[in-house]
mmCIF file of C-alpha atoms and ligand atoms in Angstrom:
data_model
loop_
_atom_site.group_PDB
_atom_site.id
_atom_site.type_symbol
_atom_site.label_atom_id
_atom_site.label_comp_id
_atom_site.label_asym_id
_atom_site.label_seq_id
_atom_site.Cartn_x
_atom_site.Cartn_y
_atom_site.Cartn_z
ATOM 1 C CA MET A 1 0.000 0.000 0.000
ATOM 2 C CA ASN A 2 1.201 3.508 -0.793
ATOM 3 C CA LYS A 3 2.222 5.152 2.452
ATOM 4 C CA THR A 4 1.056 8.633 1.623
ATOM 5 C CA LEU A 5 -2.111 7.601 -0.141
ATOM 6 C CA ASP A 6 -4.055 5.356 2.207
ATOM 7 C CA LEU A 7 -7.560 5.432 0.787
ATOM 8 C CA ARG A 8 -9.228 2.896 3.029
ATOM 9 C CA LYS A 9 -12.433 3.529 4.961
ATOM 10 C CA ILE A 10 -12.235 2.188 8.503
ATOM 11 C CA ILE A 11 -14.919 2.321 11.183
ATOM 12 C CA HIS A 12 -14.270 1.603 14.857
ATOM 13 C CA ILE A 13 -17.313 0.910 16.998
ATOM 14 C CA ASP A 14 -17.250 0.780 20.800
ATOM 15 C CA MET A 15 -20.192 0.241 23.133
ATOM 16 C CA ASP A 16 -20.923 2.945 25.725
ATOM 17 C CA ALA A 17 -20.336 1.985 29.389
ATOM 18 C CA PHE A 18 -20.923 -1.537 28.191
ATOM 19 C CA PHE A 19 -21.501 -3.747 31.270
ATOM 20 C CA ALA A 20 -23.219 -0.891 33.126
ATOM 21 C CA SER A 21 -25.558 -0.130 30.221
ATOM 22 C CA VAL A 22 -26.587 -3.782 29.983
ATOM 23 C CA GLU A 23 -27.422 -3.759 33.706
ATOM 24 C CA GLN A 24 -29.394 -0.516 33.421
ATOM 25 C CA ARG A 25 -31.269 -1.859 30.412
ATOM 26 C CA ASP A 26 -32.269 -5.016 32.288
ATOM 27 C CA ASN A 27 -33.205 -3.251 35.499
ATOM 28 C CA PRO A 28 -34.869 0.078 34.727
ATOM 29 C CA SER A 29 -34.669 1.162 38.373
ATOM 30 C CA LEU A 30 -30.911 1.572 37.782
ATOM 31 C CA LYS A 31 -31.395 3.997 34.884
ATOM 32 C CA GLY A 32 -30.011 7.498 35.371
ATOM 33 C CA LYS A 33 -28.207 6.444 38.551
ATOM 34 C CA PRO A 34 -24.550 6.027 39.463
ATOM 35 C CA ILE A 35 -23.978 2.293 39.224
ATOM 36 C CA VAL A 36 -20.777 0.306 39.533
ATOM 37 C CA VAL A 37 -20.398 -3.136 37.967
ATOM 38 C CA GLY A 38 -17.740 -5.204 39.705
ATOM 39 C CA GLY A 39 -16.702 -6.606 43.041
ATOM 40 C CA SER A 40 -18.400 -5.512 46.199
ATOM 41 C CA PRO A 41 -16.825 -2.602 48.111
ATOM 42 C CA ASN A 42 -16.168 -4.695 51.193
ATOM 43 C CA SER A 43 -14.150 -7.338 49.363
ATOM 44 C CA ARG A 44 -10.907 -6.928 47.443
ATOM 45 C CA GLY A 45 -12.914 -6.568 44.252
ATOM 46 C CA VAL A 46 -12.333 -4.077 41.500
ATOM 47 C CA VAL A 47 -14.586 -1.984 39.304
ATOM 48 C CA SER A 48 -15.218 -3.538 35.870
ATOM 49 C CA THR A 49 -16.936 -0.398 34.698
ATOM 50 C CA CYS A 50 -19.481 2.149 35.873
ATOM 51 C CA SER A 51 -22.315 4.201 34.439
ATOM 52 C CA TYR A 52 -21.637 7.715 33.141
ATOM 53 C CA GLU A 53 -23.506 9.042 36.178
ATOM 54 C CA ALA A 54 -20.888 7.331 38.403
ATOM 55 C CA ARG A 55 -17.961 8.650 36.347
ATOM 56 C CA LYS A 56 -18.798 12.170 37.493
ATOM 57 C CA PHE A 57 -17.536 11.115 40.925
ATOM 58 C CA GLY A 58 -14.178 10.012 39.519
ATOM 59 C CA ILE A 59 -14.933 6.274 39.485
ATOM 60 C CA HIS A 60 -13.357 4.276 36.655
ATOM 61 C CA SER A 61 -12.517 0.727 35.501
ATOM 62 C CA ALA A 62 -9.910 -1.225 37.484
ATOM 63 C CA MET A 63 -10.276 1.003 40.544
ATOM 64 C CA ALA A 64 -10.696 -0.825 43.879
ATOM 65 C CA SER A 65 -14.413 -1.109 44.634
ATOM 66 C CA SER A 66 -13.747 0.126 48.153
ATOM 67 C CA LYS A 67 -12.350 3.359 46.693
ATOM 68 C CA ALA A 68 -15.361 3.697 44.390
ATOM 69 C CA PHE A 69 -17.587 3.452 47.419
ATOM 70 C CA LYS A 70 -15.639 6.199 49.171
ATOM 71 C CA LEU A 71 -15.968 8.452 46.131
ATOM 72 C CA CYS A 72 -19.702 7.874 45.858
ATOM 73 C CA PRO A 73 -21.369 6.153 48.815
ATOM 74 C CA LYS A 74 -24.777 6.266 47.142
ATOM 75 C CA ALA A 75 -23.530 4.325 44.093
ATOM 76 C CA ILE A 76 -25.324 1.026 43.470
ATOM 77 C CA PHE A 77 -22.960 -1.946 43.174
ATOM 78 C CA VAL A 78 -23.968 -4.710 40.752
ATOM 79 C CA LYS A 79 -22.216 -8.070 40.260
ATOM 80 C CA PRO A 80 -21.114 -8.717 36.666
ATOM 81 C CA ASP A 81 -23.121 -11.229 34.657
ATOM 82 C CA PHE A 82 -20.781 -12.243 31.839
ATOM 83 C CA SER A 83 -23.318 -14.362 29.973
ATOM 84 C CA LYS A 84 -25.446 -11.273 29.327
ATOM 85 C CA TYR A 85 -22.444 -9.328 28.023
ATOM 86 C CA LYS A 86 -21.443 -12.220 25.794
ATOM 87 C CA THR A 87 -24.932 -12.344 24.285
ATOM 88 C CA ALA A 88 -24.848 -8.629 23.474
ATOM 89 C CA SER A 89 -21.309 -8.990 22.132
ATOM 90 C CA ASP A 90 -22.420 -11.770 19.776
ATOM 91 C CA GLN A 91 -25.372 -9.668 18.633
ATOM 92 C CA ILE A 92 -23.215 -6.698 17.684
ATOM 93 C CA ARG A 93 -20.698 -8.936 15.897
ATOM 94 C CA ASN A 94 -23.485 -10.384 13.791
ATOM 95 C CA ILE A 95 -24.544 -6.871 12.862
ATOM 96 C CA PHE A 96 -20.985 -5.939 11.859
ATOM 97 C CA LYS A 97 -20.843 -8.941 9.548
ATOM 98 C CA GLU A 98 -23.864 -7.625 7.662
ATOM 99 C CA TYR A 99 -21.777 -4.623 6.666
ATOM 100 C CA SER A 100 -18.374 -6.088 5.851
ATOM 101 C CA ASP A 101 -16.426 -9.331 5.755
ATOM 102 C CA LEU A 102 -13.445 -7.518 7.224
ATOM 103 C CA VAL A 103 -14.341 -7.255 10.897
ATOM 104 C CA GLU A 104 -11.742 -7.400 13.660
ATOM 105 C CA PRO A 105 -13.129 -7.626 17.192
ATOM 106 C CA LEU A 106 -10.705 -5.929 19.538
ATOM 107 C CA SER A 107 -12.434 -6.828 22.772
ATOM 108 C CA ILE A 108 -15.858 -7.859 24.002
ATOM 109 C CA ASP A 109 -17.453 -4.515 23.142
ATOM 110 C CA GLU A 110 -15.589 -3.135 20.140
ATOM 111 C CA ALA A 111 -14.433 -3.891 16.636
ATOM 112 C CA PHE A 112 -12.807 -2.450 13.554
ATOM 113 C CA LEU A 113 -14.613 -2.708 10.247
ATOM 114 C CA ASP A 114 -12.905 -2.102 6.928
ATOM 115 C CA VAL A 115 -15.773 -0.822 4.779
ATOM 116 C CA THR A 116 -13.699 0.185 1.749
ATOM 117 C CA GLN A 117 -15.477 -2.710 0.060
ATOM 118 C CA ASN A 118 -18.744 -3.211 1.878
ATOM 119 C CA LYS A 119 -22.016 -5.015 1.566
ATOM 120 C CA LYS A 120 -24.157 -1.855 1.262
ATOM 121 C CA ASN A 121 -22.883 -0.426 -1.975
ATOM 122 C CA GLY A 122 -22.883 3.256 -2.665
ATOM 123 C CA VAL A 123 -23.245 4.453 0.893
ATOM 124 C CA SER A 124 -20.602 6.633 2.572
ATOM 125 C CA ALA A 125 -18.652 5.278 5.547
ATOM 126 C CA THR A 126 -20.237 7.889 7.791
ATOM 127 C CA ARG A 127 -23.723 6.855 6.712
ATOM 128 C CA LEU A 128 -22.765 3.215 7.335
ATOM 129 C CA ALA A 129 -21.596 4.089 10.842
ATOM 130 C CA GLU A 130 -24.934 5.829 11.509
ATOM 131 C CA GLN A 131 -26.825 2.780 10.266
ATOM 132 C CA ILE A 132 -24.744 0.424 12.413
ATOM 133 C CA LEU A 133 -25.410 2.444 15.577
ATOM 134 C CA LEU A 134 -29.134 2.510 14.845
ATOM 135 C CA GLN A 135 -29.181 -1.213 14.201
ATOM 136 C CA ILE A 136 -27.237 -1.925 17.394
ATOM 137 C CA TYR A 137 -29.774 0.108 19.338
ATOM 138 C CA ALA A 138 -32.755 -1.557 17.662
ATOM 139 C CA THR A 139 -31.343 -5.019 18.403
ATOM 140 C CA THR A 140 -29.862 -4.575 21.882
ATOM 141 C CA GLN A 141 -31.369 -1.335 23.249
ATOM 142 C CA LEU A 142 -27.781 -0.279 23.918
ATOM 143 C CA THR A 143 -25.853 2.668 22.524
ATOM 144 C CA ALA A 144 -22.435 2.648 20.918
ATOM 145 C CA SER A 145 -20.079 5.264 19.514
ATOM 146 C CA ALA A 146 -18.206 5.230 16.237
ATOM 147 C CA GLY A 147 -15.029 6.637 14.747
ATOM 148 C CA VAL A 148 -14.605 6.886 10.997
ATOM 149 C CA SER A 149 -11.328 7.530 9.216
ATOM 150 C CA TYR A 150 -8.778 6.005 6.831
ATOM 151 C CA ASN A 151 -6.816 3.882 9.319
ATOM 152 C CA LYS A 152 -7.216 1.970 12.554
ATOM 153 C CA PHE A 153 -5.351 4.433 14.740
ATOM 154 C CA LEU A 154 -7.512 7.379 13.759
ATOM 155 C CA ALA A 155 -10.783 5.429 13.784
ATOM 156 C CA LYS A 156 -10.077 4.097 17.274
ATOM 157 C CA VAL A 157 -9.145 7.487 18.703
ATOM 158 C CA ALA A 158 -12.163 9.063 16.997
ATOM 159 C CA SER A 159 -14.720 6.649 18.466
ATOM 160 C CA ASP A 160 -13.823 7.939 21.918
ATOM 161 C CA MET A 161 -14.203 11.636 21.089
ATOM 162 C CA ASN A 162 -17.941 11.925 21.177
ATOM 163 C CA LYS A 163 -19.248 9.401 23.671
ATOM 164 C CA PRO A 164 -21.935 8.298 24.356
ATOM 165 C CA ASN A 165 -23.921 7.657 21.195
ATOM 166 C CA GLY A 166 -21.683 9.816 19.008
ATOM 167 C CA ILE A 167 -19.945 9.575 15.665
ATOM 168 C CA THR A 168 -16.656 11.317 14.931
ATOM 169 C CA VAL A 169 -15.297 11.478 11.414
ATOM 170 C CA ILE A 170 -11.662 12.354 10.799
ATOM 171 C CA HIS A 171 -11.297 13.313 7.180
ATOM 172 C CA PRO A 172 -7.815 12.785 5.649
ATOM 173 C CA SER A 173 -7.433 16.537 5.136
ATOM 174 C CA LYS A 174 -7.954 17.121 8.890
ATOM 175 C CA ALA A 175 -5.890 14.203 10.182
ATOM 176 C CA ILE A 176 -2.536 15.937 10.534
ATOM 177 C CA SER A 177 -3.785 18.882 12.569
ATOM 178 C CA PHE A 178 -5.997 16.536 14.610
ATOM 179 C CA ILE A 179 -2.997 14.414 15.611
ATOM 180 C CA GLU A 180 -0.790 17.432 16.303
ATOM 181 C CA ASN A 181 -3.276 18.619 18.904
ATOM 182 C CA LEU A 182 -4.023 15.200 20.371
ATOM 183 C CA PRO A 183 -2.783 14.710 23.959
ATOM 184 C CA ILE A 184 -0.467 11.690 24.311
ATOM 185 C CA ARG A 185 -2.903 10.195 26.844
ATOM 186 C CA LYS A 186 -5.414 9.698 24.038
ATOM 187 C CA PHE A 187 -3.060 7.917 21.641
ATOM 188 C CA PHE A 188 -4.187 4.371 20.893
ATOM 189 C CA GLY A 189 -1.185 2.120 21.523
ATOM 190 C CA ILE A 190 0.555 4.354 24.051
ATOM 191 C CA GLY A 191 0.139 2.910 27.530
ATOM 192 C CA LYS A 192 0.522 4.551 30.917
ATOM 193 C CA VAL A 193 4.227 3.758 31.316
ATOM 194 C CA THR A 194 5.199 5.151 27.905
ATOM 195 C CA GLU A 195 2.955 8.147 28.443
ATOM 196 C CA LYS A 196 4.807 8.975 31.636
ATOM 197 C CA LYS A 197 8.164 8.594 29.927
ATOM 198 C CA MET A 198 7.031 10.864 27.101
ATOM 199 C CA HIS A 199 5.719 13.483 29.520
ATOM 200 C CA GLN A 200 9.069 13.471 31.317
ATOM 201 C CA ILE A 201 10.862 14.458 28.128
ATOM 202 C CA GLY A 202 8.271 17.048 27.191
ATOM 203 C CA ILE A 203 6.205 15.090 24.654
ATOM 204 C CA LEU A 204 2.675 16.147 25.532
ATOM 205 C CA ASN A 205 0.903 15.904 22.180
ATOM 206 C CA GLY A 206 1.271 14.725 18.592
ATOM 207 C CA LEU A 207 3.179 17.792 17.511
ATOM 208 C CA ASP A 208 5.805 17.209 20.221
ATOM 209 C CA LEU A 209 6.082 13.572 19.146
ATOM 210 C CA LYS A 210 6.622 14.563 15.533
ATOM 211 C CA ARG A 211 9.705 16.580 16.466
ATOM 212 C CA TYR A 212 11.661 13.356 17.024
ATOM 213 C CA ASN A 213 13.068 11.360 14.132
ATOM 214 C CA LYS A 214 12.675 7.642 13.719
ATOM 215 C CA ILE A 215 16.125 6.746 15.060
ATOM 216 C CA GLN A 216 15.611 8.826 18.197
ATOM 217 C CA LEU A 217 12.219 7.260 18.870
ATOM 218 C CA ILE A 218 13.535 3.727 18.337
ATOM 219 C CA SER A 219 16.473 4.374 20.659
ATOM 220 C CA MET A 220 14.072 5.615 23.350
ATOM 221 C CA PHE A 221 11.145 3.219 22.917
ATOM 222 C CA GLY A 222 12.500 0.200 21.022
ATOM 223 C CA LYS A 223 10.514 -1.303 18.181
ATOM 224 C CA ALA A 224 7.400 0.672 19.125
ATOM 225 C CA GLY A 225 9.329 3.835 18.243
ATOM 226 C CA GLU A 226 8.671 3.236 14.576
ATOM 227 C CA TYR A 227 4.938 2.941 15.234
ATOM 228 C CA TYR A 228 5.003 6.233 17.162
ATOM 229 C CA TYR A 229 6.923 7.868 14.328
ATOM 230 C CA ASN A 230 4.311 6.762 11.791
ATOM 231 C CA ILE A 231 1.159 7.540 13.743
ATOM 232 C CA SER A 232 2.389 11.020 14.588
ATOM 233 C CA ARG A 233 2.297 11.540 10.812
ATOM 234 C CA GLY A 234 -1.125 9.938 10.368
ATOM 235 C CA ILE A 235 0.321 6.730 8.916
ATOM 236 C CA ASP A 236 -0.989 3.365 10.122
ATOM 237 C CA LEU A 237 -1.049 0.660 7.487
ATOM 238 C CA ARG A 238 -2.129 -2.209 9.746
ATOM 239 C CA PRO A 239 -4.890 -4.098 7.999
ATOM 240 C CA VAL A 240 -8.197 -4.960 9.624
ATOM 241 C CA ASN A 241 -7.618 -8.619 10.439
ATOM 242 C CA SER A 242 -10.682 -10.796 10.528
ATOM 243 C CA THR A 243 -8.610 -13.910 11.221
ATOM 244 C CA ARG A 244 -6.224 -13.327 14.050
ATOM 245 C CA ILE A 245 -4.153 -16.232 15.226
ATOM 246 C CA ARG A 246 -4.281 -17.189 18.865
ATOM 247 C CA LYS A 247 -0.880 -16.696 20.448
ATOM 248 C CA SER A 248 -1.357 -18.185 23.902
ATOM 249 C CA VAL A 249 -3.757 -19.834 26.294
ATOM 250 C CA GLY A 250 -3.602 -18.653 29.872
ATOM 251 C CA LYS A 251 -5.481 -18.387 33.134
ATOM 252 C CA GLU A 252 -4.712 -16.273 36.138
ATOM 253 C CA ILE A 253 -6.285 -15.492 39.443
ATOM 254 C CA THR A 254 -6.060 -12.908 42.200
ATOM 255 C CA LEU A 255 -6.159 -14.636 45.569
ATOM 256 C CA GLN A 256 -8.569 -13.550 48.222
ATOM 257 C CA TYR A 257 -5.745 -13.448 50.748
ATOM 258 C CA ASP A 258 -2.067 -13.052 49.979
ATOM 259 C CA THR A 259 -0.234 -16.252 50.822
ATOM 260 C CA SER A 260 3.174 -17.877 51.051
ATOM 261 C CA ASP A 261 1.763 -21.330 51.840
ATOM 262 C CA ILE A 262 3.430 -23.554 49.274
ATOM 263 C CA VAL A 263 0.786 -26.287 49.360
ATOM 264 C CA GLN A 264 -1.970 -23.788 48.749
ATOM 265 C CA ILE A 265 0.024 -22.205 45.935
ATOM 266 C CA GLN A 266 0.577 -25.589 44.304
ATOM 267 C CA ASN A 267 -3.119 -26.407 44.529
ATOM 268 C CA ILE A 268 -4.101 -23.169 42.879
ATOM 269 C CA LEU A 269 -1.537 -23.680 40.127
ATOM 270 C CA GLN A 270 -2.893 -27.181 39.591
ATOM 271 C CA THR A 271 -6.394 -25.767 39.124
ATOM 272 C CA LEU A 272 -5.182 -23.122 36.683
ATOM 273 C CA THR A 273 -3.150 -25.722 34.793
ATOM 274 C CA LYS A 274 -6.194 -27.947 34.512
ATOM 275 C CA GLN A 275 -8.208 -25.073 33.020
ATOM 276 C CA VAL A 276 -5.460 -24.208 30.556
ATOM 277 C CA SER A 277 -5.149 -27.842 29.516
ATOM 278 C CA GLU A 278 -8.896 -28.093 28.961
ATOM 279 C CA ILE A 279 -8.860 -25.102 26.632
ATOM 280 C CA LEU A 280 -5.859 -26.468 24.719
ATOM 281 C CA ASN A 281 -7.672 -29.771 24.309
ATOM 282 C CA LYS A 282 -10.832 -28.126 23.142
ATOM 283 C CA LEU A 283 -8.987 -26.070 20.555
ATOM 284 C CA LYS A 284 -6.737 -29.006 19.634
ATOM 285 C CA LEU A 285 -3.620 -26.987 20.306
ATOM 286 C CA THR A 286 -0.257 -27.789 21.795
ATOM 287 C CA GLY A 287 2.507 -25.360 22.730
ATOM 288 C CA LYS A 288 6.242 -25.177 23.252
ATOM 289 C CA THR A 289 6.407 -22.687 26.104
ATOM 290 C CA VAL A 290 5.017 -22.802 29.623
ATOM 291 C CA THR A 291 4.956 -19.620 31.704
ATOM 292 C CA LEU A 292 4.387 -19.101 35.404
ATOM 293 C CA LYS A 293 3.322 -15.622 36.435
ATOM 294 C CA ILE A 294 3.486 -14.327 39.980
ATOM 295 C CA LYS A 295 2.464 -11.006 41.408
ATOM 296 C CA TYR A 296 3.679 -10.385 44.934
ATOM 297 C CA HIS A 297 2.077 -8.560 47.827
ATOM 298 C CA ASP A 298 3.994 -5.406 46.842
ATOM 299 C CA PHE A 299 2.645 -5.696 43.238
ATOM 300 C CA LYS A 300 6.068 -6.680 41.886
ATOM 301 C CA MET A 301 5.445 -9.089 39.041
ATOM 302 C CA ILE A 302 7.669 -11.807 37.671
ATOM 303 C CA THR A 303 7.265 -14.398 34.924
ATOM 304 C CA ARG A 304 9.338 -17.552 34.514
ATOM 305 C CA SER A 305 9.197 -19.698 31.372
ATOM 306 C CA THR A 306 10.476 -22.948 29.963
ATOM 307 C CA THR A 307 10.553 -23.588 26.252
ATOM 308 C CA SER A 308 10.892 -27.067 24.832
ATOM 309 C CA SER A 309 12.101 -27.763 21.352
ATOM 310 C CA ALA A 310 8.872 -29.519 20.451
ATOM 311 C CA PHE A 311 5.156 -28.924 20.873
ATOM 312 C CA ILE A 312 4.629 -30.964 23.985
ATOM 313 C CA PHE A 313 2.356 -28.996 26.235
ATOM 314 C CA ARG A 314 -1.265 -29.899 26.218
ATOM 315 C CA LEU A 315 -1.858 -32.377 29.024
ATOM 316 C CA GLU A 316 -2.382 -31.165 32.557
ATOM 317 C CA ASN A 317 0.336 -33.368 34.074
ATOM 318 C CA GLU A 318 2.949 -32.312 31.574
ATOM 319 C CA ILE A 319 2.265 -28.641 32.053
ATOM 320 C CA MET A 320 2.134 -29.016 35.838
ATOM 321 C CA GLU A 321 5.490 -30.782 35.928
ATOM 322 C CA TYR A 322 7.164 -27.742 34.389
ATOM 323 C CA ILE A 323 5.159 -25.257 36.413
ATOM 324 C CA SER A 324 6.349 -27.007 39.588
ATOM 325 C CA GLN A 325 9.954 -26.789 38.425
ATOM 326 C CA LEU A 326 9.545 -23.087 37.712
ATOM 327 C CA LEU A 327 7.911 -22.561 41.102
ATOM 328 C CA ASN A 328 10.851 -24.233 42.842
ATOM 329 C CA LYS A 329 13.163 -21.609 41.444
ATOM 330 C CA VAL A 330 11.316 -18.545 42.726
ATOM 331 C CA GLN A 331 11.523 -16.812 46.062
ATOM 332 C CA ILE A 332 8.331 -16.911 48.085
ATOM 333 C CA LYS A 333 9.000 -17.048 51.806
ATOM 334 C CA ASP A 334 9.421 -13.388 52.621
ATOM 335 C CA ASN A 335 7.113 -11.963 50.025
ATOM 336 C CA LYS A 336 3.543 -13.182 49.928
ATOM 337 C CA ILE A 337 1.789 -13.808 46.638
ATOM 338 C CA ARG A 338 -1.386 -12.028 45.488
ATOM 339 C CA LEU A 339 -1.776 -13.338 41.943
ATOM 340 C CA LEU A 340 -0.873 -16.542 40.117
ATOM 341 C CA GLY A 341 -1.020 -17.296 36.408
ATOM 342 C CA VAL A 342 -0.261 -20.188 34.074
ATOM 343 C CA SER A 343 -0.019 -19.947 30.319
ATOM 344 C CA VAL A 344 1.101 -21.966 27.326
ATOM 345 C CA SER A 345 2.380 -20.138 24.261
ATOM 346 C CA ASN A 346 4.315 -20.763 21.056
ATOM 347 C CA LEU A 347 1.316 -22.710 19.842
ATOM 348 C CA ASP A 348 1.288 -25.034 16.905
ATOM 349 C CA ASN A 349 -1.651 -23.423 15.223
ATOM 350 C CA GLU A 350 -1.810 -22.186 11.750
ATOM 351 C CA LEU A 351 -5.452 -21.886 12.586
ATOM 352 C CA THR A 352 -7.610 -19.013 11.618
ATOM 353 C CA GLU A 353 -8.961 -19.172 15.122
ATOM 354 C CA LEU A 354 -10.420 -15.959 16.377
ATOM 355 C CA VAL A 355 -8.790 -14.708 19.527
ATOM 356 C CA GLN A 356 -11.205 -14.993 22.396
ATOM 357 C CA PRO A 357 -12.077 -11.542 23.650
ATOM 358 C CA TYR A 358 -10.094 -10.789 26.760
ATOM 359 C CA LEU A 359 -12.364 -10.785 29.730
ATOM 360 C CA PRO A 360 -10.736 -9.170 32.693
ATOM 361 C CA PHE A 361 -11.462 -11.711 35.361
ATOM 362 C CA ASN A 362 -9.284 -9.834 37.855
ATOM 363 C CA ASP A 363 -12.127 -9.985 40.203
ATOM 364 C CA LEU A 364 -12.289 -13.755 40.330
ATOM 365 C CA VAL A 365 -11.612 -14.740 43.849
ATOM 366 C CA ILE A 366 -11.076 -18.196 45.307
HETATM 367 N N1 DCP B 1 -13.825 -3.937 31.562
HETATM 368 C C1 DCP B 1 -13.394 -4.588 32.708
HETATM 369 N N2 DCP B 1 -12.208 -4.232 33.320
HETATM 370 C C2 DCP B 1 -11.470 -3.212 32.809
HETATM 371 C C3 DCP B 1 -11.894 -2.543 31.643
HETATM 372 C C4 DCP B 1 -13.088 -2.928 31.044
HETATM 373 O O1 DCP B 1 -14.074 -5.503 33.181
HETATM 374 N N3 DCP B 1 -10.346 -2.865 33.430
HETATM 375 C C5 DCP B 1 -15.094 -4.362 30.939
HETATM 376 C C6 DCP B 1 -16.246 -3.544 31.426
HETATM 377 C C7 DCP B 1 -16.566 -2.604 30.304
HETATM 378 C C8 DCP B 1 -16.130 -3.392 29.086
HETATM 379 O O2 DCP B 1 -15.033 -4.206 29.524
HETATM 380 O O3 DCP B 1 -17.942 -2.271 30.254
HETATM 381 C C9 DCP B 1 -15.700 -2.505 27.947
HETATM 382 O O4 DCP B 1 -14.618 -1.685 28.340
HETATM 383 P P1 DCP B 1 -14.439 -0.209 27.823
HETATM 384 O O5 DCP B 1 -13.035 0.178 28.114
HETATM 385 O O6 DCP B 1 -14.890 -0.127 26.410
HETATM 386 O O7 DCP B 1 -15.357 0.686 28.773
HETATM 387 P P2 DCP B 1 -16.916 0.914 28.799
HETATM 388 O O8 DCP B 1 -17.604 0.318 27.619
HETATM 389 O O9 DCP B 1 -17.444 0.472 30.116
HETATM 390 O O10 DCP B 1 -17.037 2.495 28.770
HETATM 391 P P3 DCP B 1 -16.817 3.504 27.530
HETATM 392 O O11 DCP B 1 -18.155 4.091 27.245
HETATM 393 O O12 DCP B 1 -15.860 4.538 28.045
HETATM 394 O O13 DCP B 1 -16.245 2.700 26.397
HETATM 395 CA CA1 CA B 2 -16.829 0.677 25.545
HETATM 396 CA CA1 CA B 3 -13.961 -1.059 24.575
#
């Protein structure tokens, strides 16, 4: 594709306050009120999301529920019901497929659509986005927002500009000035850590970012530097991928109480290993690499891996044998553990298996 002449039409759709909106839809007494979906405030639970009414109090995803309660004591706390969210997620994906064959779900509540070639000939991308939002509402009674532009980066950033129930179009002629004025915090693909690093060296917006050349950015940020260089110039040639390949299978869990009890730790790892093995079996996958993840009481996180030369990891016992060896090599005694994870990667698939949407089960407690 010609770098300077990217003539695609990309739409990014993202549901508004997704879990919270589903709960308000299904229980009208919650409508118009500050509600928090997630763990209860008197456990170690976290906020999955909250209604827009609750956001006014400063509550947001991944915040401790106890803190959310302090910010807004009158907020109503609702336990997540993942089966309802999955149903709505499937419904919106079916709608997307009516518009294009090139649909890439990015998580449970959002997707990219490449509508350069679409199934509703002769209609502009903006009109298509309007139709999709209307159809989502008619089918699910939920609202979504859309971003329309010529690449994924711009479409994704745009969908967030006019929430809820809004459409933002970034025309190619406006893209450069839009990016120049965009705060780094809003850049899709720049996480909190990188944002902080950029702020420290005075990169606050797209224009600041553009002042650095490619070599400087790569020396500061590694491979991602090239991506930053390109997006600051409105260039993002990543295709919309309707067939992403699964890269790993993993399970992790936050413990209800931090522990250094080795027997308890082994039991939990056995349970996680069993779950991972079941998924591998179901998908008929084997892997070469086993990884143990540990987060300590002080939030320090480590991962330890073993890679075999062959695809040998599918069965529970085989995976567990290596997990136990990895566990033997890590320090536990003086630092209690708050989270454990097991994953198998380097999979043998050439499958066109869709990546399962990541469901943040941080709140799972055993
Ligand atoms: N989610 C979660 N834990 C997180 C982030 C999100 O459980 N740390 C869940 C709850 C959200 C859903 O994923 O409803 C979608 O996440 P979004 O980031 O798209 O947030 P929302 O849809 O809730 O709000 P917005 O309207 O800002 O998109
Ligand atoms: Ca959303
Ligand atoms: Ca989302």
